[in-house]
Amino acid sequence: MKKQRMLTGLQPTGVITLGNYIGAIKQMVENQDQYDSFLFVADLHSITIPQDKEELSKKTRSLIALYLACGIDPKKNTIYIQSENPYHANLSWLLECNAYFGEMSRMHQFKEKSKKHENFTVGLFTYPVLMAADILLYDTNIVPVGIDQKQHVEIARDIAIRFNKKYGDTFVIPEPKISESGTKIMDLVNPTQKMSKSAENEKGVIRILDDIKVARKKIMSATTDSEMVIKYDPENKPGISNLINIYISLTDKTVEEVEEEFKDSNYGTFKKKVADEVEKLLTTIQTKYQEILNSEELDKILDEGRDKTIEIAKIKYQEAKEKMGFHR
Ligand code: TYM
Protein backbone atom coordinates (compact mmCIF):
# COMPACT_ATOMS: atom_id res chain seq x y z
CA MET A 1 0.00 0.00 0.00
CA LYS A 2 1.21 3.49 -0.84
CA LYS A 3 2.35 5.41 2.22
CA GLN A 4 0.60 8.64 3.12
CA ARG A 5 2.67 11.79 2.77
CA MET A 6 3.79 13.84 5.77
CA LEU A 7 5.39 17.25 5.28
CA THR A 8 6.59 20.14 7.37
CA GLY A 9 8.99 23.08 7.23
CA LEU A 10 10.80 25.35 9.67
CA GLN A 11 12.12 28.86 9.12
CA PRO A 12 15.87 29.42 9.32
CA THR A 13 15.52 32.34 11.70
CA GLY A 14 17.79 31.79 14.69
CA VAL A 15 18.77 28.48 16.22
CA ILE A 16 15.69 26.30 16.69
CA THR A 17 14.21 26.04 20.15
CA LEU A 18 13.07 23.16 22.28
CA GLY A 19 9.55 24.22 21.19
CA ASN A 20 10.38 23.76 17.49
CA TYR A 21 11.95 20.41 18.28
CA ILE A 22 9.01 19.09 20.27
CA GLY A 23 6.31 20.72 18.12
CA ALA A 24 7.58 19.72 14.69
CA ILE A 25 10.88 17.81 14.37
CA LYS A 26 10.27 15.16 17.02
CA GLN A 27 6.95 14.29 15.41
CA MET A 28 8.67 13.92 12.04
CA VAL A 29 11.33 11.64 13.56
CA GLU A 30 8.76 9.49 15.33
CA ASN A 31 6.64 9.03 12.22
CA GLN A 32 9.31 8.78 9.52
CA ASP A 33 8.92 5.02 9.10
CA GLN A 34 5.20 5.19 8.69
CA TYR A 35 4.95 8.06 6.19
CA ASP A 36 6.54 9.23 2.98
CA SER A 37 8.19 12.22 4.67
CA PHE A 38 9.12 15.62 3.26
CA LEU A 39 11.02 18.12 5.40
CA PHE A 40 12.25 21.47 4.15
CA VAL A 41 13.73 24.78 5.23
CA ALA A 42 11.21 27.58 4.73
CA ASP A 43 13.76 30.23 3.76
CA LEU A 44 11.32 32.13 1.53
CA HIS A 45 9.05 32.55 4.53
CA SER A 46 11.90 33.95 6.60
CA ILE A 47 12.30 37.02 4.37
CA THR A 48 8.79 38.22 5.19
CA ILE A 49 10.65 40.08 7.93
CA PRO A 50 14.13 41.56 7.35
CA GLN A 51 17.02 39.05 7.31
CA ASP A 52 20.77 39.54 7.21
CA LYS A 53 21.69 38.30 3.74
CA GLU A 54 25.17 37.14 4.83
CA GLU A 55 23.62 34.95 7.49
CA LEU A 56 20.64 33.50 5.63
CA SER A 57 22.39 30.67 3.79
CA LYS A 58 24.49 29.79 6.85
CA LYS A 59 21.37 29.50 8.95
CA THR A 60 19.71 27.39 6.30
CA ARG A 61 22.63 24.95 6.19
CA SER A 62 22.78 24.84 9.95
CA LEU A 63 19.09 23.99 10.14
CA ILE A 64 19.48 21.12 7.67
CA ALA A 65 22.38 19.77 9.76
CA LEU A 66 20.19 20.07 12.84
CA TYR A 67 17.39 18.08 11.18
CA LEU A 68 19.81 15.22 10.65
CA ALA A 69 21.32 15.60 14.12
CA CYS A 70 17.82 15.42 15.62
CA GLY A 71 17.33 12.01 14.04
CA ILE A 72 15.81 12.76 10.66
CA ASP A 73 17.00 9.93 8.44
CA PRO A 74 17.86 11.13 4.90
CA LYS A 75 16.98 7.70 3.55
CA LYS A 76 13.43 8.03 4.84
CA ASN A 77 12.91 11.75 4.19
CA THR A 78 13.07 14.04 1.23
CA ILE A 79 15.02 17.03 2.54
CA TYR A 80 15.17 20.30 0.58
CA ILE A 81 15.37 24.07 0.61
CA GLN A 82 12.17 25.88 -0.36
CA SER A 83 13.88 28.62 -2.39
CA GLU A 84 15.68 26.06 -4.58
CA ASN A 85 12.36 24.97 -6.04
CA PRO A 86 10.66 27.72 -8.08
CA TYR A 87 7.25 26.04 -8.04
CA HIS A 88 6.48 27.03 -4.45
CA ALA A 89 6.37 30.72 -5.31
CA ASN A 90 4.71 30.01 -8.67
CA LEU A 91 1.85 28.02 -7.18
CA SER A 92 1.55 30.57 -4.40
CA TRP A 93 0.54 33.20 -6.96
CA LEU A 94 -2.19 31.00 -8.42
CA LEU A 95 -3.47 30.35 -4.89
CA GLU A 96 -3.27 34.04 -3.91
CA CYS A 97 -5.79 34.69 -6.63
CA ASN A 98 -8.06 32.15 -4.96
CA ALA A 99 -7.62 33.44 -1.42
CA TYR A 100 -9.50 36.33 0.13
CA PHE A 101 -8.20 39.47 1.74
CA GLY A 102 -10.67 39.03 4.60
CA GLU A 103 -9.58 35.52 5.55
CA MET A 104 -5.90 36.46 5.41
CA SER A 105 -6.58 39.47 7.63
CA ARG A 106 -7.88 37.12 10.31
CA MET A 107 -4.66 35.13 10.69
CA HIS A 108 -3.42 35.42 14.30
CA GLN A 109 0.24 35.39 13.35
CA PHE A 110 -0.20 38.22 10.86
CA LYS A 111 -2.08 40.30 13.40
CA GLU A 112 0.67 39.77 15.99
CA LYS A 113 3.69 40.23 13.74
CA SER A 114 2.35 43.21 11.82
CA LYS A 115 1.99 45.04 15.13
CA LYS A 116 5.70 44.59 15.83
CA HIS A 117 6.86 46.16 12.55
CA GLU A 118 5.94 49.69 11.63
CA ASN A 119 6.36 49.08 7.92
CA PHE A 120 5.66 45.41 7.32
CA THR A 121 5.83 43.75 3.91
CA VAL A 122 3.05 42.42 1.71
CA GLY A 123 4.87 39.08 2.06
CA LEU A 124 4.03 38.99 5.75
CA PHE A 125 0.39 39.22 4.79
CA THR A 126 0.43 36.59 2.02
CA TYR A 127 2.70 34.26 4.02
CA PRO A 128 -0.06 31.68 4.70
CA VAL A 129 -0.72 31.32 0.96
CA LEU A 130 2.90 30.43 0.31
CA MET A 131 2.58 27.94 3.13
CA ALA A 132 -0.52 26.50 1.45
CA ALA A 133 1.50 26.11 -1.77
CA ASP A 134 4.29 24.31 0.15
CA ILE A 135 1.74 21.82 1.40
CA LEU A 136 -0.54 21.42 -1.63
CA LEU A 137 2.23 20.96 -4.22
CA TYR A 138 3.01 17.51 -2.85
CA ASP A 139 -0.39 15.91 -2.20
CA THR A 140 0.39 16.13 1.50
CA ASN A 141 -1.87 14.18 3.86
CA ILE A 142 -0.56 15.29 7.22
CA VAL A 143 1.34 18.32 8.47
CA PRO A 144 3.01 18.03 11.90
CA VAL A 145 3.13 21.50 13.47
CA GLY A 146 2.83 23.24 16.81
CA ILE A 147 -0.53 24.73 17.66
CA ASP A 148 0.60 28.21 16.52
CA GLN A 149 0.64 26.99 12.91
CA LYS A 150 -2.68 25.15 13.03
CA GLN A 151 -4.63 28.09 11.64
CA HIS A 152 -2.27 28.25 8.66
CA VAL A 153 -2.80 24.57 7.87
CA GLU A 154 -6.53 25.13 8.12
CA ILE A 155 -6.40 27.97 5.61
CA ALA A 156 -4.43 25.67 3.28
CA ARG A 157 -7.32 23.21 3.61
CA ASP A 158 -9.88 25.93 2.86
CA ILE A 159 -7.99 27.09 -0.21
CA ALA A 160 -7.61 23.51 -1.48
CA ILE A 161 -11.32 22.75 -1.01
CA ARG A 162 -12.26 26.00 -2.77
CA PHE A 163 -9.87 25.36 -5.67
CA ASN A 164 -11.10 21.79 -6.13
CA LYS A 165 -14.70 22.94 -6.20
CA LYS A 166 -14.02 25.70 -8.67
CA TYR A 167 -11.65 23.96 -11.08
CA GLY A 168 -12.07 20.22 -10.41
CA ASP A 169 -10.16 17.84 -8.16
CA THR A 170 -6.56 18.97 -8.00
CA PHE A 171 -5.30 19.07 -4.42
CA VAL A 172 -5.29 16.57 -1.56
CA ILE A 173 -6.86 18.09 1.57
CA PRO A 174 -4.20 18.15 4.31
CA GLU A 175 -4.67 17.57 8.05
CA PRO A 176 -2.66 19.32 10.74
CA LYS A 177 -1.00 16.94 13.21
CA ILE A 178 -0.47 18.47 16.62
CA SER A 179 1.33 16.40 19.25
CA GLU A 180 -0.59 16.35 22.51
CA SER A 181 2.17 17.27 24.91
CA GLY A 182 4.05 19.54 22.57
CA THR A 183 1.17 21.69 21.33
CA LYS A 184 2.84 24.77 22.67
CA ILE A 185 6.02 24.89 24.69
CA MET A 186 6.00 28.15 26.60
CA ASP A 187 8.68 30.69 27.44
CA LEU A 188 10.50 29.75 30.66
CA VAL A 189 10.51 33.27 32.06
CA ASN A 190 7.07 34.26 30.88
CA PRO A 191 5.12 30.98 30.66
CA THR A 192 1.98 32.55 29.26
CA GLN A 193 3.88 33.27 26.01
CA LYS A 194 5.08 30.82 23.38
CA MET A 195 8.76 29.85 23.47
CA SER A 196 9.90 31.67 20.36
CA LYS A 197 13.05 31.78 18.21
CA SER A 198 12.83 35.56 18.28
CA ALA A 199 12.25 35.97 22.03
CA GLU A 200 13.62 39.13 23.59
CA ASN A 201 14.84 37.44 26.75
CA GLU A 202 17.20 34.52 26.05
CA LYS A 203 16.62 33.15 29.54
CA GLY A 204 13.14 32.06 28.51
CA VAL A 205 14.27 30.03 25.52
CA ILE A 206 16.18 26.76 25.29
CA ARG A 207 17.98 26.60 21.97
CA ILE A 208 19.08 23.24 20.66
CA LEU A 209 22.68 24.50 20.38
CA ASP A 210 22.75 26.18 23.81
CA ASP A 211 25.71 25.46 26.02
CA ILE A 212 24.56 22.59 28.27
CA LYS A 213 25.30 24.45 31.50
CA VAL A 214 23.41 27.50 30.28
CA ALA A 215 20.43 25.36 29.25
CA ARG A 216 20.35 23.70 32.69
CA LYS A 217 20.45 27.08 34.36
CA LYS A 218 17.50 28.27 32.29
CA ILE A 219 15.42 25.29 33.45
CA MET A 220 16.51 25.68 37.07
CA SER A 221 15.50 29.34 37.11
CA ALA A 222 12.23 28.89 35.16
CA THR A 223 9.29 30.85 36.56
CA THR A 224 6.96 28.72 38.70
CA ASP A 225 4.52 29.61 41.50
CA SER A 226 4.40 29.62 45.27
CA GLU A 227 2.30 26.48 45.75
CA MET A 228 4.99 23.80 45.69
CA VAL A 229 2.67 21.22 44.11
CA ILE A 230 3.66 19.48 40.88
CA LYS A 231 0.32 19.38 39.16
CA TYR A 232 -0.74 19.99 35.56
CA ASP A 233 -2.93 23.09 35.48
CA PRO A 234 -1.96 25.39 32.59
CA GLU A 235 -4.38 28.10 33.62
CA ASN A 236 -3.34 28.52 37.25
CA LYS A 237 0.13 27.00 37.14
CA PRO A 238 1.52 27.86 33.69
CA GLY A 239 5.19 27.55 34.66
CA ILE A 240 4.97 24.11 36.26
CA SER A 241 2.60 22.88 33.55
CA ASN A 242 5.10 23.96 30.91
CA LEU A 243 7.89 22.05 32.66
CA ILE A 244 5.61 19.01 32.89
CA ASN A 245 4.94 19.34 29.16
CA ILE A 246 8.64 19.46 28.39
CA TYR A 247 9.29 16.49 30.68
CA ILE A 248 6.55 14.29 29.24
CA SER A 249 7.58 15.16 25.69
CA LEU A 250 11.15 14.11 26.36
CA THR A 251 10.39 10.97 28.38
CA ASP A 252 7.15 9.85 26.72
CA LYS A 253 5.53 9.58 30.16
CA THR A 254 1.96 10.68 30.84
CA VAL A 255 0.89 13.64 32.97
CA GLU A 256 -0.51 11.25 35.58
CA GLU A 257 2.76 9.33 35.76
CA VAL A 258 4.70 12.55 36.26
CA GLU A 259 2.34 13.85 38.93
CA GLU A 260 2.68 10.55 40.76
CA GLU A 261 6.47 10.41 40.34
CA PHE A 262 6.91 13.86 41.89
CA LYS A 263 4.06 13.92 44.39
CA ASP A 264 6.48 14.19 47.32
CA SER A 265 9.11 16.31 45.58
CA ASN A 266 9.81 20.00 45.67
CA TYR A 267 10.19 22.20 42.58
CA GLY A 268 14.00 22.07 42.77
CA THR A 269 14.06 18.27 42.53
CA PHE A 270 11.58 18.28 39.65
CA LYS A 271 13.45 20.98 37.75
CA LYS A 272 16.68 19.01 38.12
CA LYS A 273 15.03 16.00 36.48
CA VAL A 274 13.73 18.16 33.64
CA ALA A 275 17.22 19.65 33.24
CA ASP A 276 18.69 16.13 33.09
CA GLU A 277 16.36 15.22 30.21
CA VAL A 278 17.14 18.45 28.36
CA GLU A 279 20.86 17.83 28.87
CA LYS A 280 20.55 14.31 27.45
CA LEU A 281 18.74 15.56 24.37
CA LEU A 282 21.04 18.51 23.70
CA THR A 283 24.22 16.47 24.19
CA THR A 284 23.14 13.86 21.65
CA ILE A 285 22.05 16.42 19.07
CA GLN A 286 25.06 18.69 19.47
CA THR A 287 27.59 15.88 19.05
CA LYS A 288 25.98 14.72 15.81
CA TYR A 289 25.50 18.29 14.57
CA GLN A 290 29.23 19.06 14.61
CA GLU A 291 29.98 15.91 12.60
CA ILE A 292 27.36 16.67 9.96
CA LEU A 293 27.69 20.43 9.44
CA ASN A 294 30.64 20.43 7.06
CA SER A 295 30.15 17.04 5.48
CA GLU A 296 29.72 16.62 1.75
CA GLU A 297 26.81 14.33 2.52
CA LEU A 298 24.74 17.40 3.27
CA ASP A 299 25.06 18.81 -0.25
CA LYS A 300 24.29 15.47 -1.81
CA ILE A 301 21.10 15.20 0.24
CA LEU A 302 20.06 18.71 -0.74
CA ASP A 303 20.77 18.18 -4.44
CA GLU A 304 18.68 15.03 -4.44
CA GLY A 305 15.88 16.73 -2.51
CA ARG A 306 15.85 19.67 -4.89
CA ASP A 307 15.76 17.53 -8.04
CA LYS A 308 13.10 15.18 -6.73
CA THR A 309 10.79 17.91 -5.44
CA ILE A 310 11.11 20.00 -8.61
CA GLU A 311 9.99 17.01 -10.63
CA ILE A 312 6.93 16.39 -8.44
CA ALA A 313 6.02 20.05 -8.01
CA LYS A 314 6.25 20.83 -11.70
CA ILE A 315 3.51 18.33 -12.51
CA LYS A 316 1.17 19.66 -9.81
CA TYR A 317 1.82 23.26 -10.80
CA GLN A 318 1.14 22.56 -14.48
CA GLU A 319 -2.07 20.80 -13.56
CA ALA A 320 -3.31 23.71 -11.42
CA LYS A 321 -2.32 26.23 -14.06
CA GLU A 322 -4.06 24.41 -16.87
CA LYS A 323 -7.19 23.95 -14.81
CA MET A 324 -7.27 27.71 -14.28
CA GLY A 325 -7.24 28.23 -18.02
CA PHE A 326 -3.58 28.79 -18.83
CA HIS A 327 -2.88 26.91 -22.05
CA ARG A 328 -2.42 27.68 -25.69
P1 TYM B 1 8.36 28.16 12.54
O1 TYM B 1 9.72 28.16 11.91
O2 TYM B 1 7.92 29.37 13.26
O3 TYM B 1 8.27 26.96 13.57
C1 TYM B 1 8.60 25.65 13.18
C2 TYM B 1 7.69 24.65 13.86
O4 TYM B 1 7.85 24.72 15.28
C3 TYM B 1 6.56 24.85 15.88
N1 TYM B 1 6.73 25.67 17.10
C4 TYM B 1 6.39 25.25 18.31
N2 TYM B 1 5.82 24.11 18.75
C5 TYM B 1 5.59 24.00 20.09
N3 TYM B 1 5.91 24.97 20.97
C6 TYM B 1 6.49 26.12 20.58
N4 TYM B 1 6.81 27.05 21.45
C7 TYM B 1 6.74 26.31 19.18
N5 TYM B 1 7.29 27.31 18.45
C8 TYM B 1 7.26 26.90 17.17
C9 TYM B 1 5.72 25.56 14.84
O5 TYM B 1 4.35 25.35 15.08
C10 TYM B 1 6.20 24.89 13.58
O6 TYM B 1 5.57 23.66 13.39
N6 TYM B 1 5.16 28.81 8.78
C11 TYM B 1 5.98 27.83 9.44
C12 TYM B 1 6.95 27.18 8.47
C13 TYM B 1 6.31 26.61 7.27
C14 TYM B 1 5.55 25.39 7.20
C15 TYM B 1 5.16 25.25 5.84
C16 TYM B 1 5.17 24.44 8.14
C17 TYM B 1 6.36 27.11 6.02
N7 TYM B 1 5.67 26.32 5.14
C18 TYM B 1 4.40 24.15 5.39
C19 TYM B 1 4.40 23.36 7.71
C20 TYM B 1 4.03 23.23 6.36
C21 TYM B 1 6.78 28.51 10.54
O7 TYM B 1 7.03 29.68 10.49
O8 TYM B 1 7.27 27.70 11.49
Coordinates of C-alpha atoms and ligand atoms in Angstrom, one line a residue:
M1 CA 0.0 0.0 0.0
K2 CA 1.2 3.5 -0.8
K3 CA 2.3 5.4 2.2
Q4 CA 0.6 8.6 3.1
R5 CA 2.7 11.8 2.8
M6 CA 3.8 13.8 5.8
L7 CA 5.4 17.3 5.3
T8 CA 6.6 20.1 7.4
G9 CA 9.0 23.1 7.2
L10 CA 10.8 25.4 9.7
Q11 CA 12.1 28.9 9.1
P12 CA 15.9 29.4 9.3
T13 CA 15.5 32.3 11.7
G14 CA 17.8 31.8 14.7
V15 CA 18.8 28.5 16.2
I16 CA 15.7 26.3 16.7
T17 CA 14.2 26.0 20.2
L18 CA 13.1 23.2 22.3
G19 CA 9.6 24.2 21.2
N20 CA 10.4 23.8 17.5
Y21 CA 12.0 20.4 18.3
I22 CA 9.0 19.1 20.3
G23 CA 6.3 20.7 18.1
A24 CA 7.6 19.7 14.7
I25 CA 10.9 17.8 14.4
K26 CA 10.3 15.2 17.0
Q27 CA 7.0 14.3 15.4
M28 CA 8.7 13.9 12.0
V29 CA 11.3 11.6 13.6
E30 CA 8.8 9.5 15.3
N31 CA 6.6 9.0 12.2
Q32 CA 9.3 8.8 9.5
D33 CA 8.9 5.0 9.1
Q34 CA 5.2 5.2 8.7
Y35 CA 5.0 8.1 6.2
D36 CA 6.5 9.2 3.0
S37 CA 8.2 12.2 4.7
F38 CA 9.1 15.6 3.3
L39 CA 11.0 18.1 5.4
F40 CA 12.3 21.5 4.1
V41 CA 13.7 24.8 5.2
A42 CA 11.2 27.6 4.7
D43 CA 13.8 30.2 3.8
L44 CA 11.3 32.1 1.5
H45 CA 9.1 32.5 4.5
S46 CA 11.9 34.0 6.6
I47 CA 12.3 37.0 4.4
T48 CA 8.8 38.2 5.2
I49 CA 10.7 40.1 7.9
P50 CA 14.1 41.6 7.3
Q51 CA 17.0 39.1 7.3
D52 CA 20.8 39.5 7.2
K53 CA 21.7 38.3 3.7
E54 CA 25.2 37.1 4.8
E55 CA 23.6 35.0 7.5
L56 CA 20.6 33.5 5.6
S57 CA 22.4 30.7 3.8
K58 CA 24.5 29.8 6.8
K59 CA 21.4 29.5 9.0
T60 CA 19.7 27.4 6.3
R61 CA 22.6 24.9 6.2
S62 CA 22.8 24.8 10.0
L63 CA 19.1 24.0 10.1
I64 CA 19.5 21.1 7.7
A65 CA 22.4 19.8 9.8
L66 CA 20.2 20.1 12.8
Y67 CA 17.4 18.1 11.2
L68 CA 19.8 15.2 10.6
A69 CA 21.3 15.6 14.1
C70 CA 17.8 15.4 15.6
G71 CA 17.3 12.0 14.0
I72 CA 15.8 12.8 10.7
D73 CA 17.0 9.9 8.4
P74 CA 17.9 11.1 4.9
K75 CA 17.0 7.7 3.5
K76 CA 13.4 8.0 4.8
N77 CA 12.9 11.7 4.2
T78 CA 13.1 14.0 1.2
I79 CA 15.0 17.0 2.5
Y80 CA 15.2 20.3 0.6
I81 CA 15.4 24.1 0.6
Q82 CA 12.2 25.9 -0.4
S83 CA 13.9 28.6 -2.4
E84 CA 15.7 26.1 -4.6
N85 CA 12.4 25.0 -6.0
P86 CA 10.7 27.7 -8.1
Y87 CA 7.3 26.0 -8.0
H88 CA 6.5 27.0 -4.5
A89 CA 6.4 30.7 -5.3
N90 CA 4.7 30.0 -8.7
L91 CA 1.8 28.0 -7.2
S92 CA 1.6 30.6 -4.4
W93 CA 0.5 33.2 -7.0
L94 CA -2.2 31.0 -8.4
L95 CA -3.5 30.4 -4.9
E96 CA -3.3 34.0 -3.9
C97 CA -5.8 34.7 -6.6
N98 CA -8.1 32.1 -5.0
A99 CA -7.6 33.4 -1.4
Y100 CA -9.5 36.3 0.1
F101 CA -8.2 39.5 1.7
G102 CA -10.7 39.0 4.6
E103 CA -9.6 35.5 5.5
M104 CA -5.9 36.5 5.4
S105 CA -6.6 39.5 7.6
R106 CA -7.9 37.1 10.3
M107 CA -4.7 35.1 10.7
H108 CA -3.4 35.4 14.3
Q109 CA 0.2 35.4 13.3
F110 CA -0.2 38.2 10.9
K111 CA -2.1 40.3 13.4
E112 CA 0.7 39.8 16.0
K113 CA 3.7 40.2 13.7
S114 CA 2.4 43.2 11.8
K115 CA 2.0 45.0 15.1
K116 CA 5.7 44.6 15.8
H117 CA 6.9 46.2 12.5
E118 CA 5.9 49.7 11.6
N119 CA 6.4 49.1 7.9
F120 CA 5.7 45.4 7.3
T121 CA 5.8 43.8 3.9
V122 CA 3.0 42.4 1.7
G123 CA 4.9 39.1 2.1
L124 CA 4.0 39.0 5.8
F125 CA 0.4 39.2 4.8
T126 CA 0.4 36.6 2.0
Y127 CA 2.7 34.3 4.0
P128 CA -0.1 31.7 4.7
V129 CA -0.7 31.3 1.0
L130 CA 2.9 30.4 0.3
M131 CA 2.6 27.9 3.1
A132 CA -0.5 26.5 1.4
A133 CA 1.5 26.1 -1.8
D134 CA 4.3 24.3 0.2
I135 CA 1.7 21.8 1.4
L136 CA -0.5 21.4 -1.6
L137 CA 2.2 21.0 -4.2
Y138 CA 3.0 17.5 -2.8
D139 CA -0.4 15.9 -2.2
T140 CA 0.4 16.1 1.5
N141 CA -1.9 14.2 3.9
I142 CA -0.6 15.3 7.2
V143 CA 1.3 18.3 8.5
P144 CA 3.0 18.0 11.9
V145 CA 3.1 21.5 13.5
G146 CA 2.8 23.2 16.8
I147 CA -0.5 24.7 17.7
D148 CA 0.6 28.2 16.5
Q149 CA 0.6 27.0 12.9
K150 CA -2.7 25.1 13.0
Q151 CA -4.6 28.1 11.6
H152 CA -2.3 28.2 8.7
V153 CA -2.8 24.6 7.9
E154 CA -6.5 25.1 8.1
I155 CA -6.4 28.0 5.6
A156 CA -4.4 25.7 3.3
R157 CA -7.3 23.2 3.6
D158 CA -9.9 25.9 2.9
I159 CA -8.0 27.1 -0.2
A160 CA -7.6 23.5 -1.5
I161 CA -11.3 22.8 -1.0
R162 CA -12.3 26.0 -2.8
F163 CA -9.9 25.4 -5.7
N164 CA -11.1 21.8 -6.1
K165 CA -14.7 22.9 -6.2
K166 CA -14.0 25.7 -8.7
Y167 CA -11.7 24.0 -11.1
G168 CA -12.1 20.2 -10.4
D169 CA -10.2 17.8 -8.2
T170 CA -6.6 19.0 -8.0
F171 CA -5.3 19.1 -4.4
V172 CA -5.3 16.6 -1.6
I173 CA -6.9 18.1 1.6
P174 CA -4.2 18.2 4.3
E175 CA -4.7 17.6 8.0
P176 CA -2.7 19.3 10.7
K177 CA -1.0 16.9 13.2
I178 CA -0.5 18.5 16.6
S179 CA 1.3 16.4 19.3
E180 CA -0.6 16.3 22.5
S181 CA 2.2 17.3 24.9
G182 CA 4.0 19.5 22.6
T183 CA 1.2 21.7 21.3
K184 CA 2.8 24.8 22.7
I185 CA 6.0 24.9 24.7
M186 CA 6.0 28.2 26.6
D187 CA 8.7 30.7 27.4
L188 CA 10.5 29.7 30.7
V189 CA 10.5 33.3 32.1
N190 CA 7.1 34.3 30.9
P191 CA 5.1 31.0 30.7
T192 CA 2.0 32.5 29.3
Q193 CA 3.9 33.3 26.0
K194 CA 5.1 30.8 23.4
M195 CA 8.8 29.9 23.5
S196 CA 9.9 31.7 20.4
K197 CA 13.0 31.8 18.2
S198 CA 12.8 35.6 18.3
A199 CA 12.2 36.0 22.0
E200 CA 13.6 39.1 23.6
N201 CA 14.8 37.4 26.8
E202 CA 17.2 34.5 26.0
K203 CA 16.6 33.2 29.5
G204 CA 13.1 32.1 28.5
V205 CA 14.3 30.0 25.5
I206 CA 16.2 26.8 25.3
R207 CA 18.0 26.6 22.0
I208 CA 19.1 23.2 20.7
L209 CA 22.7 24.5 20.4
D210 CA 22.8 26.2 23.8
D211 CA 25.7 25.5 26.0
I212 CA 24.6 22.6 28.3
K213 CA 25.3 24.5 31.5
V214 CA 23.4 27.5 30.3
A215 CA 20.4 25.4 29.3
R216 CA 20.3 23.7 32.7
K217 CA 20.4 27.1 34.4
K218 CA 17.5 28.3 32.3
I219 CA 15.4 25.3 33.5
M220 CA 16.5 25.7 37.1
S221 CA 15.5 29.3 37.1
A222 CA 12.2 28.9 35.2
T223 CA 9.3 30.8 36.6
T224 CA 7.0 28.7 38.7
D225 CA 4.5 29.6 41.5
S226 CA 4.4 29.6 45.3
E227 CA 2.3 26.5 45.8
M228 CA 5.0 23.8 45.7
V229 CA 2.7 21.2 44.1
I230 CA 3.7 19.5 40.9
K231 CA 0.3 19.4 39.2
Y232 CA -0.7 20.0 35.6
D233 CA -2.9 23.1 35.5
P234 CA -2.0 25.4 32.6
E235 CA -4.4 28.1 33.6
N236 CA -3.3 28.5 37.2
K237 CA 0.1 27.0 37.1
P238 CA 1.5 27.9 33.7
G239 CA 5.2 27.6 34.7
I240 CA 5.0 24.1 36.3
S241 CA 2.6 22.9 33.6
N242 CA 5.1 24.0 30.9
L243 CA 7.9 22.0 32.7
I244 CA 5.6 19.0 32.9
N245 CA 4.9 19.3 29.2
I246 CA 8.6 19.5 28.4
Y247 CA 9.3 16.5 30.7
I248 CA 6.5 14.3 29.2
S249 CA 7.6 15.2 25.7
L250 CA 11.2 14.1 26.4
T251 CA 10.4 11.0 28.4
D252 CA 7.1 9.8 26.7
K253 CA 5.5 9.6 30.2
T254 CA 2.0 10.7 30.8
V255 CA 0.9 13.6 33.0
E256 CA -0.5 11.2 35.6
E257 CA 2.8 9.3 35.8
V258 CA 4.7 12.6 36.3
E259 CA 2.3 13.9 38.9
E260 CA 2.7 10.5 40.8
E261 CA 6.5 10.4 40.3
F262 CA 6.9 13.9 41.9
K263 CA 4.1 13.9 44.4
D264 CA 6.5 14.2 47.3
S265 CA 9.1 16.3 45.6
N266 CA 9.8 20.0 45.7
Y267 CA 10.2 22.2 42.6
G268 CA 14.0 22.1 42.8
T269 CA 14.1 18.3 42.5
F270 CA 11.6 18.3 39.6
K271 CA 13.5 21.0 37.7
K272 CA 16.7 19.0 38.1
K273 CA 15.0 16.0 36.5
V274 CA 13.7 18.2 33.6
A275 CA 17.2 19.7 33.2
D276 CA 18.7 16.1 33.1
E277 CA 16.4 15.2 30.2
V278 CA 17.1 18.4 28.4
E279 CA 20.9 17.8 28.9
K280 CA 20.6 14.3 27.4
L281 CA 18.7 15.6 24.4
L282 CA 21.0 18.5 23.7
T283 CA 24.2 16.5 24.2
T284 CA 23.1 13.9 21.6
I285 CA 22.1 16.4 19.1
Q286 CA 25.1 18.7 19.5
T287 CA 27.6 15.9 19.1
K288 CA 26.0 14.7 15.8
Y289 CA 25.5 18.3 14.6
Q290 CA 29.2 19.1 14.6
E291 CA 30.0 15.9 12.6
I292 CA 27.4 16.7 10.0
L293 CA 27.7 20.4 9.4
N294 CA 30.6 20.4 7.1
S295 CA 30.2 17.0 5.5
E296 CA 29.7 16.6 1.7
E297 CA 26.8 14.3 2.5
L298 CA 24.7 17.4 3.3
D299 CA 25.1 18.8 -0.2
K300 CA 24.3 15.5 -1.8
I301 CA 21.1 15.2 0.2
L302 CA 20.1 18.7 -0.7
D303 CA 20.8 18.2 -4.4
E304 CA 18.7 15.0 -4.4
G305 CA 15.9 16.7 -2.5
R306 CA 15.9 19.7 -4.9
D307 CA 15.8 17.5 -8.0
K308 CA 13.1 15.2 -6.7
T309 CA 10.8 17.9 -5.4
I310 CA 11.1 20.0 -8.6
E311 CA 10.0 17.0 -10.6
I312 CA 6.9 16.4 -8.4
A313 CA 6.0 20.1 -8.0
K314 CA 6.3 20.8 -11.7
I315 CA 3.5 18.3 -12.5
K316 CA 1.2 19.7 -9.8
Y317 CA 1.8 23.3 -10.8
Q318 CA 1.1 22.6 -14.5
E319 CA -2.1 20.8 -13.6
A320 CA -3.3 23.7 -11.4
K321 CA -2.3 26.2 -14.1
E322 CA -4.1 24.4 -16.9
K323 CA -7.2 24.0 -14.8
M324 CA -7.3 27.7 -14.3
G325 CA -7.2 28.2 -18.0
F326 CA -3.6 28.8 -18.8
H327 CA -2.9 26.9 -22.1
R328 CA -2.4 27.7 -25.7
Ligands
TYM1 P1 8.4 28.2 12.5 O1 9.7 28.2 11.9 O2 7.9 29.4 13.3 O3 8.3 27.0 13.6 C1 8.6 25.7 13.2 C2 7.7 24.6 13.9 O4 7.8 24.7 15.3 C3 6.6 24.9 15.9 N1 6.7 25.7 17.1 C4 6.4 25.3 18.3 N2 5.8 24.1 18.8 C5 5.6 24.0 20.1 N3 5.9 25.0 21.0 C6 6.5 26.1 20.6 N4 6.8 27.1 21.5 C7 6.7 26.3 19.2 N5 7.3 27.3 18.4 C8 7.3 26.9 17.2 C9 5.7 25.6 14.8 O5 4.3 25.3 15.1 C10 6.2 24.9 13.6 O6 5.6 23.7 13.4 N6 5.2 28.8 8.8 C11 6.0 27.8 9.4 C12 7.0 27.2 8.5 C13 6.3 26.6 7.3 C14 5.6 25.4 7.2 C15 5.2 25.3 5.8 C16 5.2 24.4 8.1 C17 6.4 27.1 6.0 N7 5.7 26.3 5.1 C18 4.4 24.1 5.4 C19 4.4 23.4 7.7 C20 4.0 23.2 6.4 C21 6.8 28.5 10.5 O7 7.0 29.7 10.5 O8 7.3 27.7 11.5

